[in-house]
Amino acid sequence: MKEITLIEAVNQALMYEMARDENVVVLGEDVGVNGGVFRATVGLSEKFGPERVIDTPLSEALISGMSVGMSVQGLKPVAEFQFMGFTYPGFDQIINHASRMRNRTRGRLSCPIVYRAPYGAGIHAPEHHSESTEALYSHIPGLRVVIPSSPARAYGLLLAAIRDPDPVVFLEPKRIYRLFKQQVPDTGEALPLDQCFVLREGKDITLVTWGAMIHETMQVAEKLEEEGIEAEIIDVATIKPIDMDTILNSVHKTGRCVIIHEAARNCGVGAEIAAQIAEKGLMSLLAPVQRVSGYDIVVPLLQLEKYYMPSVERILGHVHHIMEYA
Amino acid sequence: MGKALSGIKTRNYLDKSGKALGKIPKFAEDRSTLKDLYRLMNLIRIFDKKVVSLQRTGKMGTFATSLGQEGVSVGIGHALQKDDIFVPYYRDQGILYQRRVKLIEIMQYWGGDERGSRYVYNREDLPISIPIATQLVHAVGVAYAVKLRKQERAVLSTCGDGGTSEGDFYIALNGAGTWNLPLVFVINNNQWAISVPRAIQTKADTLAQKAVAAGIDSIQVDGNDVIAVRQVVSEALAKARSGGGPTLIEALTYRLGDHTTADDASRYVDKSDLDKAWALEPIIRLQSYLTKKRILSKKEEKQILETCKEEVDQAVAEYLALSPQPPEAIFDYQYANMPSALQEQKDELNYSLHPY
Ligand SMILES: Cc1ncc(C[n+]2csc(CCOP(=O)(O)OP(=O)(O)O)c2C)c(N)n1
Ligand SMILES: [Mg+2]
């Protein structure tokens, strides 16, 4: 079987689900003839036609708002925003309508929409192309926020997101779009949306992360192994609603936790996880919970962006710090 | 396409072959001005090409050239006066240069160095705006401030054809009309928004007619006729400065290159359409006129190209010799007064860089 990249896995999932369910439509800027600026929708227009693979006028408010209308009619829109930084003109419709329709109508209408957007820094992109604002969406009741970190999880989670009866913000870590390949059987099998994935088991420390930061975190675990420290790595994957059970079980076992995310620290998703550990797992802790994150600054342009990103060294520094607690 | 709205006029002075269609505007009677426009369009084309080659060799980030659209940006830049205020989008190097933004600053911005938006001379202009059409709304506020202070200045803001589909575009037109602001919008209609052709943006026959609903004047101009762009924009700016209110200008041109260095237009642009568009491009157009009128000799032309090339090479050499900002600069401009929590993060970075 051919190995594929994360972005190809997104494409494979879209292909599968469009063929399986004629209600699935794809819409966005440049998704048709061009196959998407990152090539996520390549081949879809040829296969399913321009009526189901819709090149929209350049308007995110149109994309997000018309998805609301389509979805209440029973279509399943998979809307692409070109970059996370350009979801904001569509914010209003997501926050004020997509997330609330089920509640407002006491379940009569609902919005099974997937809002896809590439997110994150580290690809030397221009200004506004490097945001990680998953916390904004995670704050909103009624939304799910899902972030895959491998080709297989991109495939399985995207299928799950499309089949989910509620709106899902599906954020794709573009830094690892093409970083590595995996075999991803095209079986149409979805992954669970409400579960973290334990990527590596260990008894000494819990490293909680998601998206592209999985990559650095894995490297950290390898270094720690050389030092005789066994790290457990949890890929949160579904950021909202978050599967705290898996995280708490792990922290209960290890007594130590470092949360790693690329987004700015203040009110980031790491804060939510740390708060829940404080609420429900405090007595298991041997050391304070640490966050390693982007700084609370605008993501720098490309020359200095590497100083913004949580590096292997920075993560290791925090791990060493809390390993010193007896 | 929808019905053409009557009353939207299209202005040009040179026909496709570079022959004057009638009386040319007064400013264009000055030979040195025409030569200057010719030089500026060439300078921008040479600059763009050079920046792309820097990008290809890893010395530059993503960059958007204005290949084929130099008539639009050079014409606008030439029409603006020093005291006017410019609110750009990202394909405006021909304007930025004439606002005295240095070539090196333009390269710094696209090369990923925030210092490229410091603008040493044109202190009141806004920096390049990448989120589509957002800048147009800022221009409304800038123009409101100018009007409030009863200054005789105009504000000009640009966007692309795709940009006219964003809510912000309509919001800006409406606001400009509401307060009759000294504001000129120019659409660089290069027929493409990345891969999406102009026809998919709107059923409206012209983009200029979108001004009608906002109650403001609008006009189309042949964007490949730099004389026409210069003239139409000048008129609109003069009107704005003297209290006559806002104007929307749709400049018709064609994007002869890729959308940016991250794009491959051969995937979606028809080769024959591209060939047709090349025949209409603005530099040849003006050159034919200047040659016919014996304003520009072969020798002068060669000289112009050489000086442009020298200027660009010089700027590139300076750009390549620049040292990056110190890493801790990423913290220094978030707030006027550094919050203590942020200072802690800055210290953390500094410590990680210089632990001893
Ligand atoms: C709000 C927003 N959405 C999407 C993008 C991504 N994007 C960058 S340029 C572009 C096309 C713009 O086309 P047009 O307005 O015609 O300007 P042109 O680039 O052709 O000059 C798109 C979709 C963006 N920068 N901002
Ligand atoms: Mg365009």
XYZ file of C-alpha atoms and ligand atoms in Angstrom:
709
model
C 0.000 0.000 0.000
C 1.193 3.473 -0.856
C 2.211 5.676 2.024
C 0.602 9.087 2.137
C 1.137 12.436 3.815
C -1.258 14.173 6.184
C -2.585 16.427 3.436
C -3.093 13.442 1.150
C -4.960 11.733 3.957
C -7.300 14.721 4.179
C -7.881 14.373 0.465
C -8.454 10.639 0.780
C -11.064 11.159 3.487
C -12.870 13.800 1.423
C -12.862 11.501 -1.616
C -14.210 8.627 0.423
C -16.980 10.534 2.109
C -18.117 12.430 -0.975
C -18.486 9.120 -2.769
C -20.292 7.525 0.173
C -22.647 10.365 0.996
C -24.065 12.554 -1.726
C -24.987 15.185 0.843
C -21.355 16.038 1.400
C -20.312 19.190 -0.433
C -16.970 20.953 -0.358
C -16.757 24.718 -0.601
C -14.124 27.398 -0.296
C -11.691 29.622 -2.139
C -9.688 27.834 -4.843
C -10.945 24.376 -3.842
C -12.189 23.506 -7.339
C -10.001 23.665 -10.412
C -6.922 24.503 -8.337
C -7.527 21.737 -5.807
C -6.948 24.048 -2.847
C -3.914 26.156 -2.065
C -2.459 23.239 -0.089
C -3.890 20.633 -2.519
C -6.335 19.166 -0.007
C -9.150 19.061 -2.544
C -7.189 17.939 -5.577
C -9.219 15.767 -7.939
C -12.524 16.340 -6.153
C -13.919 18.717 -8.733
C -13.066 16.332 -11.576
C -14.714 13.467 -9.750
C -17.765 15.094 -8.186
C -18.282 18.170 -10.345
C -18.305 21.889 -9.632
C -21.768 21.767 -8.073
C -20.518 19.719 -5.144
C -16.985 21.116 -5.107
C -17.690 24.786 -5.036
C -15.261 27.590 -5.797
C -16.810 30.436 -3.880
C -16.366 34.160 -4.302
C -13.679 35.470 -1.988
C -15.690 35.805 1.195
C -15.289 33.823 4.381
C -18.561 35.204 5.728
C -20.217 33.718 2.654
C -18.449 30.393 3.134
C -19.287 30.061 6.822
C -22.781 31.513 6.607
C -23.916 29.595 3.568
C -22.657 26.438 5.243
C -25.169 27.123 7.995
C -27.933 27.357 5.423
C -26.803 24.267 3.564
C -26.523 22.216 6.709
C -29.992 23.029 8.001
C -31.181 21.677 4.669
C -29.457 18.375 5.326
C -26.346 18.922 3.288
C -23.016 18.253 4.938
C -20.744 21.122 4.010
C -17.020 20.747 4.407
C -15.912 24.357 4.225
C -12.288 25.268 3.685
C -10.729 28.453 4.966
C -7.382 29.066 3.339
C -5.600 29.824 6.586
C -6.713 30.018 10.180
C -5.960 33.746 10.157
C -8.641 34.141 7.512
C -11.388 32.350 9.416
C -12.190 35.568 11.238
C -14.490 37.178 8.670
C -16.456 33.934 9.013
C -16.332 33.946 12.811
C -19.683 35.605 13.320
C -21.606 32.888 11.491
C -19.762 30.107 13.289
C -20.147 31.575 16.742
C -23.573 33.125 16.473
C -25.272 30.533 14.331
C -23.533 27.251 13.504
C -22.738 26.551 17.141
C -26.169 27.526 18.437
C -28.731 26.339 15.911
C -29.462 23.045 17.625
C -29.943 24.724 20.965
C -32.003 27.605 19.611
C -34.437 25.309 17.839
C -34.531 22.730 20.624
C -33.039 20.200 18.226
C -35.282 20.893 15.250
C -32.411 22.196 13.097
C -28.722 21.493 13.341
C -25.475 22.325 11.591
C -23.364 19.276 10.725
C -20.639 21.400 9.187
C -16.908 20.838 9.104
C -14.919 24.067 9.014
C -11.421 23.104 7.890
C -8.405 25.376 8.144
C -4.653 24.883 8.039
C -3.119 26.363 11.152
C 0.160 26.962 12.919
C 3.546 28.479 12.267
C 6.900 27.217 11.128
C 6.472 27.149 7.363
C 7.962 30.577 6.692
C 4.634 31.914 5.561
C 3.716 35.593 5.226
C 2.076 37.696 7.929
C -1.292 36.397 9.278
C -0.570 32.897 7.949
C 0.814 31.344 11.134
C -1.894 31.616 13.751
C -2.813 28.966 16.316
C -6.012 30.305 17.808
C -7.712 26.994 18.598
C -8.554 28.340 22.049
C -10.910 30.926 20.526
C -13.029 28.178 19.019
C -12.659 25.870 22.005
C -14.250 28.539 24.134
C -17.501 28.377 22.190
C -20.275 26.084 23.451
C -21.676 23.876 20.712
C -18.507 23.538 18.689
C -16.095 20.672 18.481
C -12.470 21.424 17.781
C -10.384 18.644 16.299
C -6.687 18.629 15.390
C -5.066 15.599 13.760
C -1.352 14.965 14.068
C -0.669 12.133 11.643
C -1.969 10.970 8.260
C -3.952 8.117 9.819
C -5.541 10.356 12.417
C -6.263 13.034 9.808
C -8.144 10.457 7.767
C -10.064 8.899 10.632
C -10.831 12.113 12.457
C -11.947 13.978 9.355
C -14.370 11.181 8.516
C -15.654 11.330 12.074
C -15.965 15.110 11.860
C -17.995 14.960 8.659
C -20.282 12.294 10.123
C -20.699 14.134 13.400
C -24.125 15.756 13.727
C -22.681 19.025 15.070
C -20.294 21.665 13.746
C -16.634 20.781 13.934
C -13.703 23.152 13.527
C -11.061 20.906 12.006
C -7.610 22.443 12.234
C -4.824 20.954 10.184
C -1.234 21.440 11.352
C 0.241 22.622 8.098
C 3.822 22.399 9.307
C 3.475 18.601 9.211
C 1.264 18.420 6.116
C 4.104 16.758 4.261
C 6.567 15.956 7.007
C 6.089 12.214 7.043
C 4.118 9.460 5.339
C 2.100 6.534 6.589
C -0.001 3.775 5.180
C -3.613 4.806 5.599
C -6.017 2.096 4.461
C -8.969 3.665 2.662
C -11.553 1.704 4.613
C -13.793 4.599 5.519
C -13.309 3.824 9.179
C -13.645 6.843 11.444
C -11.743 7.393 14.659
C -13.475 8.361 17.898
C -13.944 12.109 18.223
C -13.963 12.320 21.991
C -10.768 10.536 22.846
C -7.155 11.414 23.324
C -4.569 9.150 21.757
C -1.753 7.794 23.877
C 1.127 7.816 21.429
C 3.711 6.475 23.803
C 3.454 4.951 27.221
C 5.667 5.891 30.113
C 5.548 5.982 33.883
C 7.598 9.049 34.797
C 6.013 12.068 33.186
C 2.978 12.926 31.068
C 3.513 15.129 28.030
C 0.228 16.469 26.686
C 0.184 18.031 23.261
C -1.518 18.176 19.852
C -0.980 19.119 16.234
C 2.501 19.779 14.914
C 4.017 19.926 18.394
C 3.681 16.137 18.548
C 6.801 16.109 16.443
C 9.002 17.980 18.945
C 7.396 16.159 21.855
C 8.326 12.778 20.391
C 11.916 13.957 20.089
C 11.824 15.051 23.699
C 10.621 11.602 24.747
C 13.505 9.982 22.884
C 16.030 12.216 24.601
C 14.421 11.519 27.962
C 14.608 7.817 27.312
C 18.378 8.139 26.968
C 18.356 9.742 30.416
C 16.272 6.903 31.788
C 13.063 8.917 32.002
C 9.975 7.293 30.551
C 7.594 9.865 29.126
C 3.992 9.210 28.254
C 2.775 11.221 25.285
C -0.857 12.129 24.853
C -2.142 13.567 21.614
C -5.269 15.409 22.688
C -6.633 15.383 19.104
C -10.119 16.504 20.065
C -9.432 19.769 21.837
C -13.092 20.336 22.576
C -14.804 18.497 24.184
C -11.636 17.279 25.790
C -11.137 13.735 27.040
C -9.782 14.540 30.489
C -10.096 10.950 31.678
C -7.161 9.793 29.604
C -5.067 12.748 30.736
C -6.007 12.367 34.413
C -5.335 8.633 34.367
C -1.910 9.297 32.978
C -1.146 12.058 35.466
C -2.326 9.787 38.221
C 0.258 7.262 37.055
C 3.181 9.659 36.482
C 2.501 12.486 38.926
C 4.037 14.961 36.517
C 2.649 16.819 33.548
C 3.941 19.204 30.940
C 1.499 20.636 28.417
C 2.991 21.702 25.126
C 1.267 23.891 22.578
C 2.282 26.260 19.869
C -0.451 28.793 20.599
C 0.169 31.726 22.892
C 0.041 30.825 26.578
C -2.505 33.213 28.071
C -5.944 31.555 28.151
C -4.681 28.874 25.777
C -6.040 25.333 25.781
C -3.168 24.415 28.097
C -4.764 26.591 30.757
C -7.966 24.557 30.562
C -6.088 21.281 30.898
C -4.005 22.574 33.800
C -7.141 23.860 35.518
C -8.865 20.500 35.209
C -5.802 18.725 36.549
C -5.838 21.125 39.491
C -9.531 20.444 40.029
C -9.526 16.698 39.625
C -5.991 15.430 39.879
C -4.180 17.670 42.313
C -3.521 14.914 44.793
C -1.764 12.832 42.148
C 0.773 15.546 41.402
C 4.370 15.326 42.523
C 5.295 18.602 40.880
C 3.570 21.689 39.483
C 2.020 21.369 36.036
C 4.047 23.237 33.413
C 3.076 24.794 30.132
C 5.494 25.181 27.261
C 3.889 27.319 24.622
C 4.254 30.118 22.183
C 4.858 33.424 23.926
C 2.073 35.939 24.371
C 3.060 37.853 21.287
C 2.055 38.200 17.660
C 3.638 35.304 15.792
C 6.832 36.845 14.404
C 7.501 37.028 10.703
C 9.665 34.290 9.332
C 13.103 35.508 10.335
C 12.394 35.259 14.048
C 9.530 32.790 14.102
C 11.753 29.985 15.350
C 12.218 31.853 18.626
C 8.475 31.821 19.104
C 8.054 28.077 18.687
C 8.418 25.758 21.668
C 11.650 23.969 20.835
C 12.863 20.570 21.967
C 15.289 22.380 24.267
C 12.601 24.527 25.835
C 10.396 21.518 26.472
C 13.305 19.569 27.907
C 14.128 22.460 30.208
C 10.645 22.353 31.721
C 10.682 18.583 31.996
C 14.022 18.650 33.811
C 12.725 21.345 36.087
C 9.777 19.311 37.304
C 11.713 16.059 37.440
C 13.731 17.687 40.205
C 10.739 17.623 42.533
C 11.099 14.478 44.579
C -22.624 38.009 -16.995
C -25.288 40.346 -15.755
C -26.523 43.392 -17.466
C -24.029 46.184 -17.993
C -25.043 49.115 -15.919
C -25.319 52.185 -18.064
C -23.345 55.159 -16.916
C -20.153 53.318 -15.969
C -17.534 54.830 -18.231
C -14.176 53.350 -19.160
C -11.297 55.726 -19.716
C -8.206 55.235 -21.829
C -5.909 57.504 -23.788
C -3.745 55.030 -25.636
C -5.183 52.308 -27.816
C -3.874 48.757 -27.774
C -1.043 49.618 -30.107
C 0.008 52.645 -28.090
C -1.539 55.259 -30.381
C -3.168 58.251 -28.756
C -6.932 58.008 -29.076
C -7.458 61.736 -28.924
C -6.266 64.553 -26.782
C -3.935 63.362 -24.071
C -4.129 64.810 -20.558
C -2.092 67.887 -19.767
C 0.411 66.147 -17.475
C 1.255 63.746 -20.304
C 2.469 66.569 -22.488
C 5.557 66.688 -20.349
C 8.140 64.400 -21.883
C 10.135 63.861 -18.738
C 7.008 62.820 -16.820
C 6.267 60.200 -19.435
C 9.816 58.945 -19.334
C 9.562 58.776 -15.603
C 6.434 56.632 -15.778
C 8.236 54.400 -18.220
C 11.218 54.136 -15.903
C 9.050 53.375 -12.877
C 7.168 50.558 -14.582
C 10.429 49.012 -15.666
C 11.957 49.455 -12.263
C 9.073 47.599 -10.637
C 9.202 44.808 -13.192
C 12.927 44.368 -12.710
C 12.543 44.530 -8.951
C 9.757 41.942 -8.941
C 11.792 39.588 -11.050
C 14.771 39.948 -8.781
C 12.723 39.319 -5.648
C 11.290 36.158 -7.182
C 14.792 34.926 -7.891
C 15.727 35.646 -4.280
C 12.724 33.614 -3.191
C 13.744 30.730 -5.430
C 17.145 30.642 -3.781
C 15.771 30.726 -0.254
C 16.628 34.329 0.544
C 13.082 35.651 0.545
C 9.643 34.574 1.770
C 6.522 34.328 -0.347
C 6.181 37.284 -2.694
C 3.440 38.672 -4.952
C 4.707 40.306 -8.128
C 2.754 42.907 -10.050
C 3.762 41.526 -13.432
C 1.441 43.013 -16.041
C -0.148 45.371 -13.518
C 2.652 47.912 -13.292
C 0.480 50.475 -15.090
C -1.981 50.383 -12.216
C 0.412 50.741 -9.333
C 2.776 53.156 -11.044
C -0.108 55.320 -12.251
C -1.621 55.483 -8.772
C 1.700 56.155 -7.078
C 2.414 58.984 -9.485
C -0.958 60.606 -8.882
C -0.718 60.599 -5.096
C 0.689 63.690 -3.457
C 3.035 63.655 -0.531
C 0.401 64.738 1.979
C -2.145 62.180 0.843
C -2.414 58.991 2.841
C -2.085 55.562 1.324
C -3.646 52.376 2.682
C -2.211 49.488 0.663
C -2.899 45.878 -0.099
C -0.074 43.484 -0.904
C 0.499 44.008 -4.612
C 1.378 47.681 -4.533
C 5.132 47.938 -4.790
C 4.764 50.490 -7.619
C 2.879 52.741 -5.242
C 4.971 52.021 -2.169
C 8.135 52.917 -4.037
C 6.724 56.288 -5.011
C 5.608 56.832 -1.426
C 9.347 56.592 -0.765
C 9.127 53.219 0.890
C 12.585 51.911 0.154
C 13.020 48.811 -1.974
C 14.951 47.346 0.888
C 11.965 47.854 3.194
C 9.701 46.049 0.753
C 12.176 43.177 0.648
C 12.444 43.137 4.427
C 8.703 42.770 4.810
C 8.428 39.857 2.406
C 11.682 38.463 3.695
C 10.119 38.129 7.139
C 11.519 41.146 8.961
C 8.983 43.435 10.641
C 11.264 46.415 10.160
C 10.058 46.458 6.548
C 6.837 48.109 7.744
C 8.544 50.943 9.604
C 8.475 53.225 6.561
C 11.088 55.855 7.129
C 9.519 58.649 5.066
C 5.773 58.177 4.630
C 5.036 58.010 8.307
C 1.254 58.160 8.077
C 0.693 55.432 5.483
C -0.550 52.105 6.741
C 1.486 48.917 6.304
C 0.655 46.254 3.717
C -2.579 44.477 4.566
C -2.822 40.774 3.856
C -6.294 39.931 5.234
C -8.299 40.687 2.113
C -10.263 43.961 1.965
C -9.775 44.815 5.648
C -7.622 47.810 4.705
C -10.522 49.473 2.875
C -12.355 49.918 6.148
C -9.280 51.418 7.805
C -9.164 53.910 4.958
C -12.679 55.002 5.910
C -11.438 55.837 9.397
C -8.339 57.584 8.134
C -10.431 59.668 5.757
C -12.868 60.466 8.536
C -9.996 61.825 10.642
C -8.773 63.936 7.723
C -12.230 65.347 7.212
C -12.776 65.977 10.905
C -9.631 68.072 10.982
C -10.648 69.892 7.807
C -7.404 69.007 6.058
C -7.062 69.183 2.308
C -5.761 65.695 1.854
C -7.001 62.598 0.130
C -6.833 58.984 1.236
C -6.381 56.173 -1.252
C -6.793 52.462 -0.686
C -6.427 49.479 -2.994
C -7.684 45.934 -3.284
C -7.976 43.182 -5.866
C -10.971 41.981 -7.862
C -11.429 39.101 -5.429
C -11.420 41.588 -2.582
C -14.657 43.095 -3.873
C -16.522 39.990 -2.696
C -15.669 40.474 0.967
C -18.139 42.138 3.264
C -15.493 44.686 4.176
C -15.497 45.993 0.605
C -19.171 46.910 0.742
C -18.842 48.187 4.277
C -16.074 50.546 3.204
C -17.937 51.873 0.166
C -20.970 52.465 2.283
C -19.039 54.254 5.004
C -17.209 56.412 2.485
C -20.522 57.490 1.022
C -22.266 58.044 4.340
C -19.815 60.754 5.376
C -18.852 61.877 1.871
C -15.236 61.188 2.722
C -12.103 62.311 0.859
C -11.413 58.750 -0.181
C -10.440 56.973 -3.399
C -10.679 53.202 -3.742
C -8.852 51.532 -6.588
C -9.532 47.936 -7.555
C -6.650 46.236 -9.303
C -8.850 43.992 -11.432
C -6.229 41.568 -12.678
C -8.957 39.044 -13.536
C -7.860 36.455 -10.971
C -8.103 35.818 -7.258
C -5.505 33.085 -7.048
C -7.224 30.482 -9.274
C -10.696 31.948 -9.174
C -11.549 33.960 -12.285
C -13.299 37.275 -12.139
C -16.535 35.728 -13.496
C -16.942 33.596 -10.373
C -16.647 36.603 -8.051
C -19.813 38.289 -9.170
C -22.515 38.330 -11.791
C -22.144 42.094 -12.013
C -20.817 43.203 -15.353
C -18.372 45.658 -13.849
C -16.894 45.935 -10.385
C -17.157 49.701 -10.653
C -20.935 49.512 -10.544
C -20.789 48.226 -6.986
C -20.358 51.879 -6.023
C -23.810 52.765 -7.281
C -25.611 51.230 -4.341
C -23.360 53.140 -1.949
C -24.221 56.374 -3.712
C -20.655 57.150 -4.710
C -19.059 57.859 -8.076
C -17.220 55.205 -9.981
C -15.348 54.712 -13.187
C -13.386 52.046 -15.021
C -9.965 52.733 -16.396
C -7.725 50.789 -18.729
C -5.128 49.679 -16.220
C -2.617 48.917 -18.938
C -2.667 52.541 -20.013
C -0.584 54.209 -17.345
C -1.483 57.666 -18.658
C -5.140 56.914 -18.107
C -4.577 55.503 -14.632
C -2.483 58.513 -13.659
C -5.165 60.879 -14.955
C -8.250 59.185 -13.568
C -6.686 58.725 -10.134
C -5.475 62.347 -10.116
C -8.943 63.595 -10.872
C -10.483 61.465 -8.143
C -7.869 62.582 -5.622
C -8.377 66.239 -6.522
C -12.101 65.804 -6.101
C -11.562 64.160 -2.730
C -9.215 66.902 -1.515
C -11.673 69.622 -2.433
C -14.620 68.082 -0.620
C -16.186 66.345 -3.604
C -16.373 62.984 -1.880
C -15.307 59.422 -2.585
C -14.706 57.579 -5.860
C -14.369 53.929 -6.755
C -12.018 53.211 -9.644
C -11.847 49.818 -11.309
C -8.557 49.396 -13.142
C -8.754 46.683 -15.801
C -5.571 44.735 -16.216
C -4.259 41.181 -16.189
C -2.098 39.173 -13.850
C 0.636 37.886 -16.129
C 2.454 35.980 -13.402
C 1.590 33.493 -10.697
C -0.558 34.741 -7.811
C 2.513 34.565 -5.582
C 5.706 32.552 -5.536
C 3.675 29.856 -3.742
C 1.355 29.454 -6.716
C 1.571 27.783 -10.119
C -0.838 29.548 -12.436
C -0.230 27.090 -15.269
C -2.638 24.795 -13.418
C -5.575 27.025 -14.163
C -4.699 29.830 -16.607
C -5.276 29.100 -20.248
C -2.097 29.629 -22.232
C -3.906 31.342 -25.092
C -5.590 33.800 -22.723
C -2.220 34.575 -21.259
C -0.704 35.182 -24.692
C -3.533 37.543 -25.531
C -3.004 39.423 -22.290
C 0.714 39.789 -22.933
C -0.089 41.689 -26.102
C -1.848 44.328 -23.995
C 0.674 44.792 -21.233
C 1.423 48.309 -19.995
C 5.149 48.713 -20.584
C 5.061 47.898 -24.305
C 1.993 50.096 -24.591
C 3.754 53.181 -23.289
C 6.965 52.315 -25.065
C 5.168 52.228 -28.438
C 3.668 55.601 -27.738
C 6.982 57.100 -26.691
C 8.737 55.649 -29.711
C 6.084 56.827 -32.130
C 6.259 60.294 -30.647
C 10.057 60.214 -30.706
C 10.118 60.923 -26.999
C 12.317 57.984 -26.209
C 15.352 56.978 -28.218
C 16.752 53.465 -28.186
C 19.768 54.813 -26.398
C 17.750 56.483 -23.672
C 15.680 53.372 -23.239
C 18.771 51.310 -22.735
C 20.045 53.822 -20.230
C 16.801 53.766 -18.288
C 16.867 49.998 -18.047
C 20.467 50.054 -16.913
C 19.871 52.560 -14.144
C 16.826 50.593 -12.979
C 18.877 47.455 -12.856
C 21.643 49.196 -10.937
C 19.204 50.605 -8.420
C 17.620 47.199 -7.846
C 20.968 45.411 -7.617
C 22.158 47.952 -5.109
C 19.037 47.509 -2.970
C 19.315 43.728 -3.136
C 22.955 43.843 -2.088
C 21.991 45.995 0.898
C 19.139 43.669 1.764
C 21.381 40.622 1.678
C 23.922 42.342 3.912
C 21.372 43.152 6.627
C 21.608 41.388 9.924
C 18.363 40.140 11.426
C 16.742 41.760 14.419
C 17.844 40.409 17.781
C 15.510 37.574 18.867
C 14.184 39.440 21.893
C 12.774 42.092 19.556
C 9.773 39.800 19.169
C 8.606 41.112 22.566
C 9.392 44.762 22.234
C 6.490 46.144 20.235
C 3.493 44.296 21.662
C 2.570 47.115 24.031
C 3.760 50.637 24.694
C 4.558 49.525 28.231
C 5.793 45.985 28.656
C 3.505 44.077 31.053
C 5.477 42.298 33.742
C 4.104 38.915 32.693
C 5.468 39.492 29.224
C 8.782 40.698 30.560
C 9.043 37.336 32.310
C 8.558 35.555 29.007
C 11.170 37.779 27.414
C 13.580 36.937 30.204
C 12.809 33.264 29.669
C 13.759 33.562 26.000
C 16.873 35.535 26.814
C 17.918 33.010 29.391
C 17.412 30.149 26.952
C 19.592 31.957 24.402
C 22.308 33.037 26.825
C 22.126 30.716 29.813
C 25.374 31.954 31.320
C -9.531 37.300 4.394
C -8.589 36.558 3.500
N -9.011 35.433 2.901
C -8.180 34.727 2.108
C -6.907 35.144 1.896
C -5.974 34.331 1.034
N -5.751 35.021 -0.235
C -4.649 35.773 -0.413
S -4.660 36.543 -1.865
C -6.132 35.882 -2.309
C -6.747 36.230 -3.623
C -6.939 37.695 -3.761
O -7.349 38.022 -5.036
P -7.620 39.516 -5.463
O -8.412 40.211 -4.428
O -8.161 39.500 -6.832
O -6.175 40.183 -5.444
P -4.905 39.785 -6.313
O -4.086 38.878 -5.454
O -5.364 39.121 -7.552
O -4.183 41.046 -6.582
C -6.602 35.047 -1.308
C -7.842 34.272 -1.376
C -6.502 36.333 2.538
N -5.259 36.823 2.381
N -7.352 37.013 3.320
Mg -7.109 39.679 -8.592
